[in-house]
Coordinates of C-alpha atoms in Angstrom, one line a residue:
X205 CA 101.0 157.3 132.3
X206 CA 97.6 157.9 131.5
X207 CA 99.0 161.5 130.2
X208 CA 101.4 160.1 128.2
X209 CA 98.7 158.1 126.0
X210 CA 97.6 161.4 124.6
X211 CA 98.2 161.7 121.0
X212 CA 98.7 165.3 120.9
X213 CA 101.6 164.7 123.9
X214 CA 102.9 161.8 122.1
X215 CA 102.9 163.8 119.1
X216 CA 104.7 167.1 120.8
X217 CA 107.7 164.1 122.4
X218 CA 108.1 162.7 119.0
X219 CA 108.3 166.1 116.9
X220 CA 110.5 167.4 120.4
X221 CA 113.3 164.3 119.2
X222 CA 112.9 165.2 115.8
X223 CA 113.5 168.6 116.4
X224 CA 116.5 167.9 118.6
X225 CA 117.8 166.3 115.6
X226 CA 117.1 168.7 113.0
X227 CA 118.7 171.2 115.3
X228 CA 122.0 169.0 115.7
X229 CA 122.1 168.3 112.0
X230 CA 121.2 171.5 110.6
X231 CA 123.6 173.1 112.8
X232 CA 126.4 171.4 111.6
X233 CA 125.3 172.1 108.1
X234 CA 124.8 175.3 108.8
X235 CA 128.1 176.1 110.7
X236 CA 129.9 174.9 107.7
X237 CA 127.8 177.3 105.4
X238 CA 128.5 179.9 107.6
X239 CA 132.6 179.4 107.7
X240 CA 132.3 178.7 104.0
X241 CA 130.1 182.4 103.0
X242 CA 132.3 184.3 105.9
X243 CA 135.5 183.0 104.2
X244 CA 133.8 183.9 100.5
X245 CA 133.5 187.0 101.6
X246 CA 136.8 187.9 102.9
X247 CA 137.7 186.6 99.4
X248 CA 135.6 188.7 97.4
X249 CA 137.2 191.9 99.4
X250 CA 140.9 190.7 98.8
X251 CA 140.0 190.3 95.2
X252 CA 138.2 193.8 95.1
X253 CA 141.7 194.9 97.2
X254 CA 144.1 193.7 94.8
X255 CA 142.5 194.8 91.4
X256 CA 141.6 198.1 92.7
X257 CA 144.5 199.1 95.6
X258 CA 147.4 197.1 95.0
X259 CA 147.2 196.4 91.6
X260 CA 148.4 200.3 90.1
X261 CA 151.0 200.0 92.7
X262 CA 152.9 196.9 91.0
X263 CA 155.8 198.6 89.1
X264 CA 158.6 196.3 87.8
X265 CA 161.2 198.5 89.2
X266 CA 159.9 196.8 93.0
X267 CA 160.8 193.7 91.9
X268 CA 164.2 193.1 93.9
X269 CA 167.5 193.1 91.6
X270 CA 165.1 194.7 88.9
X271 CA 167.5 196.8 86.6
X272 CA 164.5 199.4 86.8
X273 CA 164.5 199.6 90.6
X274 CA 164.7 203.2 91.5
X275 CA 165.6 204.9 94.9
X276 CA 162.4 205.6 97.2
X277 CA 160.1 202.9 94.9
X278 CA 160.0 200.7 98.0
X279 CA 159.3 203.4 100.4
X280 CA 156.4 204.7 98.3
X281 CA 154.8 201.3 98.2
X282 CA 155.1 200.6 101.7
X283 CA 153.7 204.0 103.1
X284 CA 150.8 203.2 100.3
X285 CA 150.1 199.6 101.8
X286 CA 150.3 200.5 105.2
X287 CA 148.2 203.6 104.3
X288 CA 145.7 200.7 102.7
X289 CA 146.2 198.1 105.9
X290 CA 145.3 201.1 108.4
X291 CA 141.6 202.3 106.1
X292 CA 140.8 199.1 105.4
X293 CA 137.2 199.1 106.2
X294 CA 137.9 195.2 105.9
X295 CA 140.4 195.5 108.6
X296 CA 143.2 194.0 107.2
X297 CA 145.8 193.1 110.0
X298 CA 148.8 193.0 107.2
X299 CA 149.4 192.7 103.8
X300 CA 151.9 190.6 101.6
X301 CA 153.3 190.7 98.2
X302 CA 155.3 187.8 97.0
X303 CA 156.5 186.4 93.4
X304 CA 155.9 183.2 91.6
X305 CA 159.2 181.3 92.9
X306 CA 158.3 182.5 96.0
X307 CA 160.7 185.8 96.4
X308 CA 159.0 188.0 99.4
X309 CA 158.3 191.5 97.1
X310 CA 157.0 193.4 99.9
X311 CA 155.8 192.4 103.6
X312 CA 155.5 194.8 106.7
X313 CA 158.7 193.5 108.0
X314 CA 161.2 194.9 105.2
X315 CA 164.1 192.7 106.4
X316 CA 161.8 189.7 104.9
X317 CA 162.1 191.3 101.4
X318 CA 163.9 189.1 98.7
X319 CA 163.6 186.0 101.2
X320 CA 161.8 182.6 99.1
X321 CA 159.0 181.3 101.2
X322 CA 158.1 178.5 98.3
X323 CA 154.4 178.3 97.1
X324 CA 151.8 176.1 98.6
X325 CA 150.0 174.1 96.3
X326 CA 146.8 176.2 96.7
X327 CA 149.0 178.9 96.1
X328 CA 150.4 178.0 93.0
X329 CA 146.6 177.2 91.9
X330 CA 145.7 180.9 92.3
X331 CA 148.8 182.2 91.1
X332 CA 148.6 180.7 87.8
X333 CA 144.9 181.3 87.0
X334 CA 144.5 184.7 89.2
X335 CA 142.0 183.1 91.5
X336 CA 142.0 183.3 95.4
X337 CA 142.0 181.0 98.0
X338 CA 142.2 180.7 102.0
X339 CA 144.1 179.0 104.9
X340 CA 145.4 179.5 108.1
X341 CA 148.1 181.6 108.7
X342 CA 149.7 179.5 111.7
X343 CA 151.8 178.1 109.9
X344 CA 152.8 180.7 107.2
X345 CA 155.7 182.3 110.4
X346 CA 157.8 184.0 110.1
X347 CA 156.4 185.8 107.1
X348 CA 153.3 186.4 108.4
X349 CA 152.7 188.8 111.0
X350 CA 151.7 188.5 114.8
X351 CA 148.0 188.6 115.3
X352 CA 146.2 191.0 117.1
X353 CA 146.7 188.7 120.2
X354 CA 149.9 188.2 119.5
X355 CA 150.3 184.9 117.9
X356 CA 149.5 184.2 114.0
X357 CA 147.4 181.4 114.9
X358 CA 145.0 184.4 115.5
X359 CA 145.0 185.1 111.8
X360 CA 143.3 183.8 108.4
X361 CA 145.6 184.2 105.9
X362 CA 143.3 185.4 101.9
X363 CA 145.5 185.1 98.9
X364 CA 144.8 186.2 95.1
X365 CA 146.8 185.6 92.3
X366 CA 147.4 188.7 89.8
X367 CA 150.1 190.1 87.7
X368 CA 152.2 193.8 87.3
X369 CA 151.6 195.6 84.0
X370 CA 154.5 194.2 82.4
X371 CA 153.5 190.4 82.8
X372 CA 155.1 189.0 86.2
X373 CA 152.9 187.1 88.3
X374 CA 152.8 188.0 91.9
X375 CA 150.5 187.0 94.6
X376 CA 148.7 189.0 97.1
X377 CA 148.1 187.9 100.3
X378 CA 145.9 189.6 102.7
X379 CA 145.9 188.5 106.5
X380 CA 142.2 188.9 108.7
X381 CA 141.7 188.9 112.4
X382 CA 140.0 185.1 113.1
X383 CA 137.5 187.3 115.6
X384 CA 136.3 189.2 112.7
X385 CA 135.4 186.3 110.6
X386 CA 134.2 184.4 113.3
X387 CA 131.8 187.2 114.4
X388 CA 130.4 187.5 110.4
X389 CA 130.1 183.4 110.6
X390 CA 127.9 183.7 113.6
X391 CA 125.6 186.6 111.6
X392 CA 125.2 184.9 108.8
X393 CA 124.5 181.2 110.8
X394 CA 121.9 182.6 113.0
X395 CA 120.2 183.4 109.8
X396 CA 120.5 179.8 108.5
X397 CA 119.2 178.6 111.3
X398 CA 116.3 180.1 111.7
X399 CA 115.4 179.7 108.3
X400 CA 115.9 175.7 108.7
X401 CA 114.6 174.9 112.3
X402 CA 111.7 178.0 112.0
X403 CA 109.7 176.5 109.4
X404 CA 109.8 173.0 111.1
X405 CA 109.0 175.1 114.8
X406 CA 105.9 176.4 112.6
X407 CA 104.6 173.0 111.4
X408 CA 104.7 171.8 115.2
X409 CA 102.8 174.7 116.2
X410 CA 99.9 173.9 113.5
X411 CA 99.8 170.5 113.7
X412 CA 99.6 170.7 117.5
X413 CA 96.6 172.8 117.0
X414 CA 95.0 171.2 114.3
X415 CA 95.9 167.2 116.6
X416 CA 94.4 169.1 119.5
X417 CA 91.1 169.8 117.9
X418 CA 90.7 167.1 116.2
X419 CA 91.5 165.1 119.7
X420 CA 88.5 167.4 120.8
X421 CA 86.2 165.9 118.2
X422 CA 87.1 162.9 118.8
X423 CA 86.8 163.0 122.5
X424 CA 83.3 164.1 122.1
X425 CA 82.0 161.8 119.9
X426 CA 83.6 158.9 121.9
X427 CA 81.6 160.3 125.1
X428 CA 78.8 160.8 123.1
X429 CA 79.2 157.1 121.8
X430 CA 79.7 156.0 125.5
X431 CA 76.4 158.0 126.3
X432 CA 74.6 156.0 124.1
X433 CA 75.8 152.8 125.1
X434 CA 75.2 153.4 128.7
X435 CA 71.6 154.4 127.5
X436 CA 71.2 151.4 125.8
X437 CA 72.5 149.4 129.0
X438 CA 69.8 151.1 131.4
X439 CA 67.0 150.8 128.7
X440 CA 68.5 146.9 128.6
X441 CA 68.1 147.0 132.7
X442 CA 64.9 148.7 132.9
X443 CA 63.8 145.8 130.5
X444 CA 65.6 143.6 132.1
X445 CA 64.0 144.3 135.3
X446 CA 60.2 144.5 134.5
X447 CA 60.6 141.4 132.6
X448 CA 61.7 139.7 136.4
X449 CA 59.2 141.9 137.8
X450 CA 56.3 140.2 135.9
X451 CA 57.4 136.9 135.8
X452 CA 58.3 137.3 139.2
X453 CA 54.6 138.3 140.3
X454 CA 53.3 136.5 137.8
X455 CA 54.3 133.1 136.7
X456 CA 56.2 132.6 139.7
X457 CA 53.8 133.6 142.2
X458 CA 51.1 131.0 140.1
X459 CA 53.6 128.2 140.1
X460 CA 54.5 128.9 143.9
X461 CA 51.0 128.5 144.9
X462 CA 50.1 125.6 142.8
X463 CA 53.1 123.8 144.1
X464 CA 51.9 124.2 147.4
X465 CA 48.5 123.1 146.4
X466 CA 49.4 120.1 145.2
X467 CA 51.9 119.4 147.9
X468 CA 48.6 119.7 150.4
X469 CA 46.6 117.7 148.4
X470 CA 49.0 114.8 147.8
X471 CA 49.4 114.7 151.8
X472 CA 45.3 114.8 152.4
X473 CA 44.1 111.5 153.7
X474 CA 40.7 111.6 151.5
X475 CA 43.4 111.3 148.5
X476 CA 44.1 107.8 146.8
X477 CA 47.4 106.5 147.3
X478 CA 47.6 106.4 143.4
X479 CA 47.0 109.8 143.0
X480 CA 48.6 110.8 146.1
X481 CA 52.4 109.5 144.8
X482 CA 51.2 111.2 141.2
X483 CA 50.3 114.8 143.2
X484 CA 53.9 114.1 145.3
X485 CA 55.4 113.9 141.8
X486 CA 54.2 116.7 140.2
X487 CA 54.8 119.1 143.2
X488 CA 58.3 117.9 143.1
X489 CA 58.4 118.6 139.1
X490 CA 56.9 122.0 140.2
X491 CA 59.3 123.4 142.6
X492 CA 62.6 121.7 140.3
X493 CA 61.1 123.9 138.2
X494 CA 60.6 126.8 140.3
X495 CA 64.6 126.7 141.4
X496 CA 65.3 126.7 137.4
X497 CA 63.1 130.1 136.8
X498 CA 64.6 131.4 139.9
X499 CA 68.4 131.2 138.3
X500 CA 66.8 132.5 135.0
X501 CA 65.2 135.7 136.7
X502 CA 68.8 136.2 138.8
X503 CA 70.7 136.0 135.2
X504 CA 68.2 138.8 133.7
X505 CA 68.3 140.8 136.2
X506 CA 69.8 140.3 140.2
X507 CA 67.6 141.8 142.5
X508 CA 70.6 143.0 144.9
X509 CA 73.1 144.4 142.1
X510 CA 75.8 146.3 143.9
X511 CA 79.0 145.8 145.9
X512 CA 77.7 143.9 149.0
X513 CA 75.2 141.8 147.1
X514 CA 78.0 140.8 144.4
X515 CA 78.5 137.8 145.7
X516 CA 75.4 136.3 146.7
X517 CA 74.3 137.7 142.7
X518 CA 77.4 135.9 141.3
X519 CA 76.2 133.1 143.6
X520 CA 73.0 132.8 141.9
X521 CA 74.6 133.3 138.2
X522 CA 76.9 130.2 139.0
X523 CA 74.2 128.1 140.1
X524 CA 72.7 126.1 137.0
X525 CA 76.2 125.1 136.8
X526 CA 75.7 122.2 139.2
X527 CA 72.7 121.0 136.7
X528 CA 75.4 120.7 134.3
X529 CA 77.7 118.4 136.5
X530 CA 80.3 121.7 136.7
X531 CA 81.9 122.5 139.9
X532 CA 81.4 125.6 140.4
X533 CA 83.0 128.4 143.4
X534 CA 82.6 132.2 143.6
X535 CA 85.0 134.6 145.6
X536 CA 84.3 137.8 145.9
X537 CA 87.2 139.5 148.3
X538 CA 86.8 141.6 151.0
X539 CA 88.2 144.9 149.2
X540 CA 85.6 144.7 147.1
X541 CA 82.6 146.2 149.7
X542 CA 83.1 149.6 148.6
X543 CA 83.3 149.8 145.1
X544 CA 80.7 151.8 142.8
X545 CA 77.7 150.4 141.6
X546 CA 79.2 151.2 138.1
X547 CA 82.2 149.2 138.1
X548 CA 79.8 146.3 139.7
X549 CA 77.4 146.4 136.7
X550 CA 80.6 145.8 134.6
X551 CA 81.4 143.5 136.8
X552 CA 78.3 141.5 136.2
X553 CA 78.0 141.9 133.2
X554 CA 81.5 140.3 131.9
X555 CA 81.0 137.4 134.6
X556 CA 77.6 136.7 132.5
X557 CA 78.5 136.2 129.6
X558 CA 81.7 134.2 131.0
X559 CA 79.7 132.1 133.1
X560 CA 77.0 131.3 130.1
X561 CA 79.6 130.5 127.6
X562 CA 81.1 128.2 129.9
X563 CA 78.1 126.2 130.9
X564 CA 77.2 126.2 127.6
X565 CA 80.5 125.4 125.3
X566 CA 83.1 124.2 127.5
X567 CA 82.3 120.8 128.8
X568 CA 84.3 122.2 132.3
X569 CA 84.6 119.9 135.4
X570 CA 85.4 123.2 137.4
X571 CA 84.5 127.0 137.0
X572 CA 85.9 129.4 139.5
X573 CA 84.5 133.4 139.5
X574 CA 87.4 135.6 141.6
X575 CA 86.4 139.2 142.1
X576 CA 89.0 141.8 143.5
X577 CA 89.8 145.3 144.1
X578 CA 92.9 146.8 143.1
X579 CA 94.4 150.5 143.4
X580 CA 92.9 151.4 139.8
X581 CA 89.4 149.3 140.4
X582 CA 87.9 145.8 140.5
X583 CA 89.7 142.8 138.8
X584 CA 87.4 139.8 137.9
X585 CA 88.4 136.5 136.3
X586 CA 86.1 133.4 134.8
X587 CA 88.3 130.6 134.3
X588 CA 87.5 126.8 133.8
X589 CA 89.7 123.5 133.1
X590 CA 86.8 122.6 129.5
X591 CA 87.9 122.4 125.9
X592 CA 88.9 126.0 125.3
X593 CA 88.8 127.3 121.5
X594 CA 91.0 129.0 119.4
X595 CA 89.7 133.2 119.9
X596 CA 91.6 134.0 116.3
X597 CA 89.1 131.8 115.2
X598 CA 85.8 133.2 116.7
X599 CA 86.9 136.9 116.3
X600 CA 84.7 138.1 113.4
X601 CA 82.0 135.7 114.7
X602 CA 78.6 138.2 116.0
X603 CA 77.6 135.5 118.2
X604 CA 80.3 135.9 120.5
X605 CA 79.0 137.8 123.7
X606 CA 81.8 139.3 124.8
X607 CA 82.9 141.2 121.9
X608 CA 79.6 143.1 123.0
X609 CA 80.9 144.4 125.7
X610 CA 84.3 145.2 124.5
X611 CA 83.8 148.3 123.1
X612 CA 82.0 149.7 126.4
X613 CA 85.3 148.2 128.5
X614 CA 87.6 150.4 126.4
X615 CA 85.6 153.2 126.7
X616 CA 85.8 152.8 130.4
X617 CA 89.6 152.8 130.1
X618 CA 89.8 148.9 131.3
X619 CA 90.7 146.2 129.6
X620 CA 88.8 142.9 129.0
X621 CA 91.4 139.9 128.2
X622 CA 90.1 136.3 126.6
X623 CA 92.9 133.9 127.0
X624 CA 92.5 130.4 125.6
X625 CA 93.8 127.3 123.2
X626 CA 92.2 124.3 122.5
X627 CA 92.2 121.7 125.0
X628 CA 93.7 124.4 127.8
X629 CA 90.1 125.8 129.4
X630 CA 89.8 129.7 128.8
X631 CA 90.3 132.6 131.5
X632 CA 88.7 135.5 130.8
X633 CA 90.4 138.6 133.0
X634 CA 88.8 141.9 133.4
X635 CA 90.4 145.2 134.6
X636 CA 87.9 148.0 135.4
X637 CA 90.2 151.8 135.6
X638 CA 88.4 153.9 137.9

């Protein structure tokens, strides 16, 4: 899944689809451009044909019933055409010679001659203004001939309209082996296609590169960026830690001690009972205090921060909850023992700020800390039953801790969740992806 997030493979699936597309489209397109030029051609060779082969053979006298029609005119024509049918470098399977009402003038079959196969409409169309057209000869039997198969069907029948010296409008038809004009379709759509699915094929290819190293960049200034967060979060903890350090040693140490004192003092029988009850107070005030500056040192820094001392940490975190009438539990689950330190300092550091902004804004009766392991990392959720807020609302607002620590989630490849209405509580749900 992870794989397929990458720009540069969703970017090669979507330009795969579009190109599947193109393809299919352009195909069709180009199939029909290639039918349409093969068929052009064979046109512009029947046209070439009749004007310059067929044409100075059109006496009058081969007209049937023509009172010019001399003995051996026929013959002459015929050996001439067939002559023409068998050099053809065009390959012209037969050839056909018919007037405009239809009247067979010549065909290779000489019983055909003075037969009427009317005029089709295209026909007619090139007869009258000496154009040329195309069809198939299938069903153009039993003037044309047999194909080289056998069958007409395995023809394309090419006609052209011209005229004999003396006027009379004849047209020409020329009959082509299908095979011939399929193969010349092919050439000429290979060429089309490359020229229409090439230059896309081409764009792919530079784009990918270009998406690949500009992927690169990016990838390196997000690990640089994540670098110098996770620098900023050690410096953070090394503060962190020699500020509880100090007052640890320090303050602590003094406040211990002096507690003590007092506590001896107030129970020393040379000590007035007056000032005895005042010395019992202020130890008490002493060591109440003590408990609060413990909870504060465990929230800046635990002193036992990884996966076995998660508990008793979040334990500690959860703990001036009680001084603020919250009820608060902590369950850390047993999967959790062996997860890296990492994904524990994450951990903490969401629960925090979860825990903090409860106590402090929510007005809960119950806060509840669940942490757990699942087959891509640790899972943790804050939730409590207090007013909730609206997050649209709070989303540009700086103060909000959490939006801190969203950034270095993401980077991470987790996910940090804030769920919450007004009046509903708020559950905030953290996924760390190992």
């Amino acid at each position: 899944m992870r794989l397929l997030r990458h720009p540069v493979v969703g970017f090669l699936l979507v330009s795969g689809a579009l190109l599947v597309v193109i393809a299919v489209v352009a195909g069709r397109l180009a199939d029909r451009a290639a039918e349409e030029g093969a068929l052009a051609e064979r046109r512009a060779t029947n046209r070439l044909v009749t004007a310059a082969l067929v044409e100075p053979y059109l006496k009058e006298r081969l007209f049937p019933g023509s009172s010019k029609s001399l003995p051996g005119t026929l013959d002459r024509f015929d050996r001439e055409m067939r002559q023409l049918v068998t050099n053809s470098p065009a390959r012209i399977e037969a050839l056909t010679v018919r007037a405009a009402d239809g009247t067979v003038v010549y065909a290779p079959d000489l019983s055909l001659i003075g037969q009427v196969y009317p005029l089709t409409a295209a026909e007619e169309e090139a007869l009258l203004d000496g154009g040329t057209g195309s069809a198939p000869a299938g069903d153009r039997a039993p003037l044309v001939p047999a194909g080289p198969d056998g069958s007409p069907e395995d023809l394309v029948q090419v006609f052209t309209g011209s005229q004999t010296p003396q006027g009379r409008q004849v047209l020409v038809e020329a009959f082509y082996d299908v095979q011939d004009i399929e193969a010349r379709r092919a050439e000429i759509y290979n060429a089309y296609r490359w020229i229409t699915v090439g230059p896309f094929l081409l764009l792919v290819v530079i784009v990918t590169c270009l998406l690949t190293l500009l992927t690169r960049q990016l990838r390196t200034a997000s690990r640089d960026r994540e670098r110098l967060l996770r620098s900023a979060i050690s410096a953070s903890d090394a503060e962190r830690r020699r500020i509880a350090r100090d007052l640890h040693d320090g303050v602590v140490q003094d406040l211990a001690g002096t507690a003590f004192s007092l506590s001896a003092l107030s129970r020393d029988p040379a000590t007035p009972t007056r000032a005895r009850d005042l010395l019992e107070d202020t130890g008490v005030a002493l060591r109440d205090s003590l408990k609060a500056l413990r909870s504060l040192l465990a929230e800046i820094h635990p002193p036992d921060l990884h996966a076995r001392g998660l508990a008793a940490a979040l334990s500690d975190l959860v703990a001036p909850a009680e001084a603020a009438g919250i009820e608060a539990t902590v369950a850390v689950h047993d999967d959790v023992a062996h997860a890296p330190d990492a994904e524990v300092a994450l951990v903490w550091r969401v629960a925090q700020e979860a825990v903090r902004n409860a106590i402090r804004h929510s007005a809960a009766g119950r806060l509840s800390v669940e942490v757990g392991a699942a087959p891509s990392g640790l899972v943790l959720e804050v939730a409590d039953d207090g007013v909730g807020f609206d997050p649209e609302a709070v989303r540009d607002r700086s103060s909000y801790g959490l939006r801190g620590l969203q950034s270095l989630v993401e980077d991470t490849g987790g996910s940090l969740v804030v769920d919450s209405a007004p009046g509903e509580g708020t559950r905030v749900l953290l996924r760390v992806e190992r």
